[in-house]
């Protein structure tokens, strides 16, 4: 426990140190204030923007898109993962594809998505799912692979049916791995959707950043970047902590 | 149920006339081109404590698979309480060699698992789980997760989980494999107590000759693969017994007898002709 | 002059729009080289702000960038100056629709779904002008930002919208697949300064000769396009990996409406852009041209611009 | 795969995605043109540099953080957090630090690729069987010899896995970098294809990238299976 | 080297006068606030086969740690061949309880590892490795990787890897833990043969009482944590012996004696007072 606290405190100290360093570098004009502004200024600008509600619409837009993309990515990825797991041959063929998938800049398919889904927020959602689905598939496969054989045999020794086995043995056993998939799907949804908004959209946080960037409104831009950073890291840390707790509960001594 | 009268014969029936609880007849099991088991006959007598020893890879777990209905024989028949076995029959409980506790459930929830799945009345579940935890010395750990327990305690959780369903035939595949010999002997004492109290039939697979010698009414010694019974040793222990028996002379005789049978078979199994 | 080392300048939308055509011709025809410039390539990007930033970070801080981006950068305190004019017309911009499309003119816009590139962009300004002209309010129709020209075209081809913005060379290359709905010039005076040459305040002090040479080389390129539109089209087609046939078509139009300015600053055209920026809400404050521009690098005969 | 693609083409039309045949044909045309190879070369240069830097930095950092458990525990969530940042938003900062051109492209590749490689290495070192280290001590190996003969081969499988993911993401990063600011490279060809609505060009270039990425992954997977003997 | 004459005393010296090879004096080891070992004295006589038995967690591995120089005692002194121990001394070989084979090397390369590190002449390495592989029944698997072997075979690889360096003191921490009892007894035969041929001093930690009884000249019985020697049992076996000894009556006496010492200690260790 004390060690855990020491780790957390050190981590906070490092982050704080970095922020202070950044602040100092900016305040001492070691970098051009037109390119980088001090963190404190980012924070106050952000506070002002949040208080005035001027970015509430963008926040709502991005978060709802992300939420839909994550839910869909997790559901689709899990279903596909379960299906692929049942078909080892398909899986062998897909193995190198799944791993190289990440090198494809998916947003180049935007015109394709528009053609298929129309000019609305669906292409953006698809963009958000593009990396999340394979991540979830891989996580599901990983989780299913690691359901100990003896637990499956235990299920049979209790005469459980297929669904009962899935619900009471397979799912709980694979949960920590599934959670890793959810975490990745969330991160990728943010990455994909904000990148998509950055390049293509007319609303949302990504667009707001791009708009500020294009208009040389550095304070706004950095404030928004800070906001995204804090939110994404916060969500990520929360899931990380939850995952850690699950894993620790299960780690064999 | 079949009642047969036989002297100790290749099917492994005891000398007196007793009720047959489960039976294998001409059972073989083949994995691809590998003959893993049999042909083999066995009659388990109702209420007896039967152990199986044999060299590694000789087909002991395969025997348990077939007997429990987890696997099917390639030839021969398996019956439990007179009915042919297909799938794990009601009344059969299995404890596996590997740790099979569910890491996401507390000890109490683990033990209650089978009863909940079967839709037993909650009050009845609580009663039985309490009893099983007490019996296995786990009461203080009811709320703990398996990861917080030692390997031996987790194995006790699995045993308790099987016992609460009150199986009439208990199959144990090297349940104490993770324990050191001394703890294993002590756990054997618990198992004996349980066997006496429930009157269940027990089939125990083990690689520890002293464990088999101390616990069993009869011990089936298997040949190297494909496994068959070379001999069935009767110990003649009283129903009331415990690990203190290892200090006795006749205990030494039983283990020596088992070892003399197994030495050659084990040498075959590890791929050596004989120790110079 | 001593030959300079290999260098890169910034030209916005190189390869996808024609702001770069005079530079491509100047490079091919040796107009840079004969002024002692060893220009080897053009750094490009698709965004206004990105182009300005690229210019600031480039080895030779000269760029032909979108005027609004230049103004926004200056207003936010970036140390840059506008030193020359660029493309002076939006006559090539139009809205397209499917061959059987329901938008035949400005009047048909009501209730339709209409695409443009991005909020705050030139096409945003134009479409708002068009709405005013047609007597419509924003709520009378659905305006969507679809991204760049290619995305606009595919939105029409895929029937995701009723009309979308287009321009060269997509327009000339896709005639038959789409038809014109209405033109920018139907809604407003198309003489509008789209791009300007910029440099940093620092380089303005030290790199005057180079800047002058760059502007002159571009001017010569523009003149060459006017004199030999077909050959120029071929050169640009090669540089852009485009279809020479289509490019010749395009250049014929361009010569027709004086698309490329010769470098002089047209304050009327620039002011119209300021009005547009005001219209889309992008202008932060009034602009004093005197503090923003530096005409000292223009050839003498162009310095007394309108 | 091809069937799916043809189906998409049939459904979405020429304006959205080229047919497989057209894409392959356009690709072979591209491969035959000299201009294409200068683009490919530009990407390759930046990618090679980025991959080498990502790998060295990632493996080095991963080893250090894995060996210093405390530092590793401090750093791991920070790295995971950084990994989940939408990195396009960092473009202005990258430009500030690295200037234009190759530097920025490489930097963009590195910020995409280095973290997964670090995390895989870190996890591998952390998870190394402690009895192997004890064996090294029992054999009186020096620290350098321990790292060279025990630690490195023990963590190799995970490092290869990390490199596979890092390979893909580094490539993505370089391409994204090229899309923002460049005059050359496959990323430039893609944006150019998009903005000129040259669907064939876009599809062909992406096709080539997919082929290269899948092939590279296949090779790494094969190496992995062929030469790395994991515990059963 | 110290030569002492003592009857069987708390330090565990045999009745006759012999050369002390390694010695612990007043050794204790504490982990945080947990006293794991000692205070404890032990004299290992040159060339003897000494086994340590004791309940789980009593500090057996800690004893090996301290004796080998892998860990330092919190108090007391450790000497090997008369010199104080700091770090693993030359001439000491260790086999761990866990599988410590290198999965990235073939069996032959695994066995050759230590010699290559020491810069031994390649021809000599080949000779010694061949011999060790043959000795351990691994010749047919020289080119195989550990992943292709069973747990027991991997453990044999580790033993061979330690043996080829010809240590004068061999420390083994439950090296046969992964094996079944029968294979373990057979591996014990190999170990005895090796011990006879090399004349090395062997310290074996085991949880199997019959293994200890069969192999050892002397057996140290440890108390539950913090571990000390409750008793040192001398078997009096001849130097020429093998697993057939388990069939003999005096073998039963030795195990019974060990078990009677350990039953209470083991009960303490698993947290029960006594079996009802
Ligand atoms: N599913 C399977 N497929 C193929 N071969 C198998 C399978 N299960 C077991 N075998 C083989 O059948 C033989 C008997 O295996 P089994 O597990 O029954 O032996 P065992 O006596 O239980 O061994 P141990 O004492 O090591 O547990 C072994 O050679 C084993 O490798
Ligand atoms: N590195 C360590 N840090 C803290 N406690 C330790 C450490 N190593 C061992 N212990 C504790 O010291 C005690 C003795 O451990 P040790 O491993 O020596 O027992 P052992 O007799 O070898 O047990 P086993 O028979 O289970 O191998 C145990 O309670 C153990 O939990
Ligand atoms: Mg088995
Ligand atoms: Mg130990």
mmCIF file of C-alpha atoms in Angstrom, chain A residues 22-140:
data_model
loop_
_atom_site.group_PDB
_atom_site.id
_atom_site.type_symbol
_atom_site.label_atom_id
_atom_site.label_comp_id
_atom_site.label_asym_id
_atom_site.label_seq_id
_atom_site.Cartn_x
_atom_site.Cartn_y
_atom_site.Cartn_z
ATOM 1 C CA UNK A 22 6.841 23.942 -19.377
ATOM 2 C CA UNK A 23 5.514 26.921 -17.493
ATOM 3 C CA UNK A 24 9.019 28.144 -16.780
ATOM 4 C CA UNK A 25 10.182 27.639 -20.352
ATOM 5 C CA UNK A 26 7.254 29.692 -21.585
ATOM 6 C CA UNK A 27 7.450 32.371 -18.910
ATOM 7 C CA UNK A 28 11.150 32.860 -19.507
ATOM 8 C CA UNK A 29 10.424 33.209 -23.234
ATOM 9 C CA UNK A 30 12.730 30.347 -24.082
ATOM 10 C CA UNK A 31 10.155 29.448 -26.701
ATOM 11 C CA UNK A 32 8.225 31.870 -28.813
ATOM 12 C CA UNK A 33 4.967 32.747 -27.041
ATOM 13 C CA UNK A 34 3.335 32.711 -30.446
ATOM 14 C CA UNK A 35 3.998 28.987 -30.710
ATOM 15 C CA UNK A 36 3.549 27.757 -27.183
ATOM 16 C CA UNK A 37 1.731 29.272 -24.251
ATOM 17 C CA UNK A 38 2.245 28.498 -20.560
ATOM 18 C CA UNK A 39 0.088 25.676 -19.137
ATOM 19 C CA UNK A 40 -1.456 28.047 -16.625
ATOM 20 C CA UNK A 41 -2.731 30.196 -19.463
ATOM 21 C CA UNK A 42 -4.106 27.124 -21.228
ATOM 22 C CA UNK A 43 -5.943 26.187 -18.053
ATOM 23 C CA UNK A 44 -7.419 29.639 -17.425
ATOM 24 C CA UNK A 45 -8.497 29.931 -21.060
ATOM 25 C CA UNK A 46 -10.069 26.502 -20.867
ATOM 26 C CA UNK A 47 -11.832 27.408 -17.658
ATOM 27 C CA UNK A 48 -13.242 30.492 -19.307
ATOM 28 C CA UNK A 49 -14.421 28.521 -22.312
ATOM 29 C CA UNK A 50 -16.059 25.891 -20.157
ATOM 30 C CA UNK A 51 -17.732 28.479 -17.942
ATOM 31 C CA UNK A 52 -19.115 30.440 -20.876
ATOM 32 C CA UNK A 53 -20.480 27.264 -22.435
ATOM 33 C CA UNK A 54 -19.114 28.191 -25.851
ATOM 34 C CA UNK A 55 -17.682 24.731 -26.433
ATOM 35 C CA UNK A 56 -20.531 22.831 -24.808
ATOM 36 C CA UNK A 57 -21.953 21.997 -28.232
ATOM 37 C CA UNK A 58 -18.647 20.677 -29.541
ATOM 38 C CA UNK A 59 -18.107 18.646 -26.381
ATOM 39 C CA UNK A 60 -21.551 17.109 -26.599
ATOM 40 C CA UNK A 61 -21.069 16.343 -30.281
ATOM 41 C CA UNK A 62 -17.699 14.675 -29.867
ATOM 42 C CA UNK A 63 -18.609 12.761 -26.722
ATOM 43 C CA UNK A 64 -21.833 11.419 -28.159
ATOM 44 C CA UNK A 65 -20.049 10.345 -31.343
ATOM 45 C CA UNK A 66 -17.322 8.691 -29.286
ATOM 46 C CA UNK A 67 -19.856 6.968 -27.059
ATOM 47 C CA UNK A 68 -21.741 5.515 -30.009
ATOM 48 C CA UNK A 69 -18.507 4.448 -31.700
ATOM 49 C CA UNK A 70 -17.224 2.736 -28.536
ATOM 50 C CA UNK A 71 -20.455 0.870 -27.888
ATOM 51 C CA UNK A 72 -20.620 -0.302 -31.488
ATOM 52 C CA UNK A 73 -16.922 -1.171 -31.674
ATOM 53 C CA UNK A 74 -17.134 -3.221 -28.484
ATOM 54 C CA UNK A 75 -20.307 -5.014 -29.530
ATOM 55 C CA UNK A 76 -19.147 -5.740 -33.075
ATOM 56 C CA UNK A 77 -15.590 -6.595 -32.052
ATOM 57 C CA UNK A 78 -16.768 -8.954 -29.335
ATOM 58 C CA UNK A 79 -19.222 -10.720 -31.620
ATOM 59 C CA UNK A 80 -16.665 -11.075 -34.399
ATOM 60 C CA UNK A 81 -14.053 -12.181 -31.879
ATOM 61 C CA UNK A 82 -16.295 -14.949 -30.584
ATOM 62 C CA UNK A 83 -17.090 -16.010 -34.154
ATOM 63 C CA UNK A 84 -13.464 -15.984 -35.291
ATOM 64 C CA UNK A 85 -12.412 -17.879 -32.195
ATOM 65 C CA UNK A 86 -14.748 -20.662 -33.216
ATOM 66 C CA UNK A 87 -13.135 -20.828 -36.679
ATOM 67 C CA UNK A 88 -9.400 -21.433 -36.253
ATOM 68 C CA UNK A 89 -8.763 -21.557 -39.997
ATOM 69 C CA UNK A 90 -10.306 -18.157 -40.655
ATOM 70 C CA UNK A 91 -8.259 -16.939 -37.767
ATOM 71 C CA UNK A 92 -4.954 -18.100 -39.213
ATOM 72 C CA UNK A 93 -5.695 -16.191 -42.377
ATOM 73 C CA UNK A 94 -6.697 -13.071 -40.494
ATOM 74 C CA UNK A 95 -3.698 -12.993 -38.169
ATOM 75 C CA UNK A 96 -1.286 -10.878 -40.250
ATOM 76 C CA UNK A 97 -4.174 -8.751 -41.532
ATOM 77 C CA UNK A 98 -5.312 -7.820 -38.042
ATOM 78 C CA UNK A 99 -1.814 -6.781 -37.024
ATOM 79 C CA UNK A 100 -1.057 -4.708 -40.130
ATOM 80 C CA UNK A 101 -4.453 -3.104 -40.027
ATOM 81 C CA UNK A 102 -3.136 -0.235 -37.955
ATOM 82 C CA UNK A 103 -0.852 1.020 -40.674
ATOM 83 C CA UNK A 104 -3.803 2.042 -42.819
ATOM 84 C CA UNK A 105 -4.720 5.699 -42.397
ATOM 85 C CA UNK A 106 -8.416 4.922 -42.192
ATOM 86 C CA UNK A 107 -9.611 8.469 -42.740
ATOM 87 C CA UNK A 108 -8.630 8.238 -46.390
ATOM 88 C CA UNK A 109 -11.724 6.086 -46.698
ATOM 89 C CA UNK A 110 -13.921 8.995 -45.709
ATOM 90 C CA UNK A 111 -15.276 9.453 -49.266
ATOM 91 C CA UNK A 112 -16.086 5.756 -49.308
ATOM 92 C CA UNK A 113 -17.895 6.049 -46.011
ATOM 93 C CA UNK A 114 -19.824 9.043 -47.305
ATOM 94 C CA UNK A 115 -20.822 7.059 -50.354
ATOM 95 C CA UNK A 116 -22.055 4.227 -48.179
ATOM 96 C CA UNK A 117 -23.525 6.054 -45.204
ATOM 97 C CA UNK A 118 -24.341 9.499 -46.499
ATOM 98 C CA UNK A 119 -23.064 12.897 -45.435
ATOM 99 C CA UNK A 120 -23.908 12.799 -41.736
ATOM 100 C CA UNK A 121 -22.178 11.741 -38.553
ATOM 101 C CA UNK A 122 -22.177 8.037 -39.450
ATOM 102 C CA UNK A 123 -18.905 8.181 -41.439
ATOM 103 C CA UNK A 124 -17.273 9.776 -38.416
ATOM 104 C CA UNK A 125 -18.603 7.040 -36.154
ATOM 105 C CA UNK A 126 -17.254 4.443 -38.569
ATOM 106 C CA UNK A 127 -13.917 6.239 -38.479
ATOM 107 C CA UNK A 128 -14.022 6.052 -34.695
ATOM 108 C CA UNK A 129 -14.739 2.327 -34.810
ATOM 109 C CA UNK A 130 -12.171 1.573 -37.477
ATOM 110 C CA UNK A 131 -9.370 0.891 -35.029
ATOM 111 C CA UNK A 132 -11.569 -0.067 -32.102
ATOM 112 C CA UNK A 133 -13.144 -3.081 -33.765
ATOM 113 C CA UNK A 134 -9.910 -4.932 -34.539
ATOM 114 C CA UNK A 135 -8.549 -4.030 -31.110
ATOM 115 C CA UNK A 136 -11.661 -5.513 -29.538
ATOM 116 C CA UNK A 137 -11.451 -8.577 -31.775
ATOM 117 C CA UNK A 138 -7.860 -9.166 -30.717
ATOM 118 C CA UNK A 139 -8.709 -8.624 -27.067
ATOM 119 C CA UNK A 140 -11.638 -11.018 -27.298
#
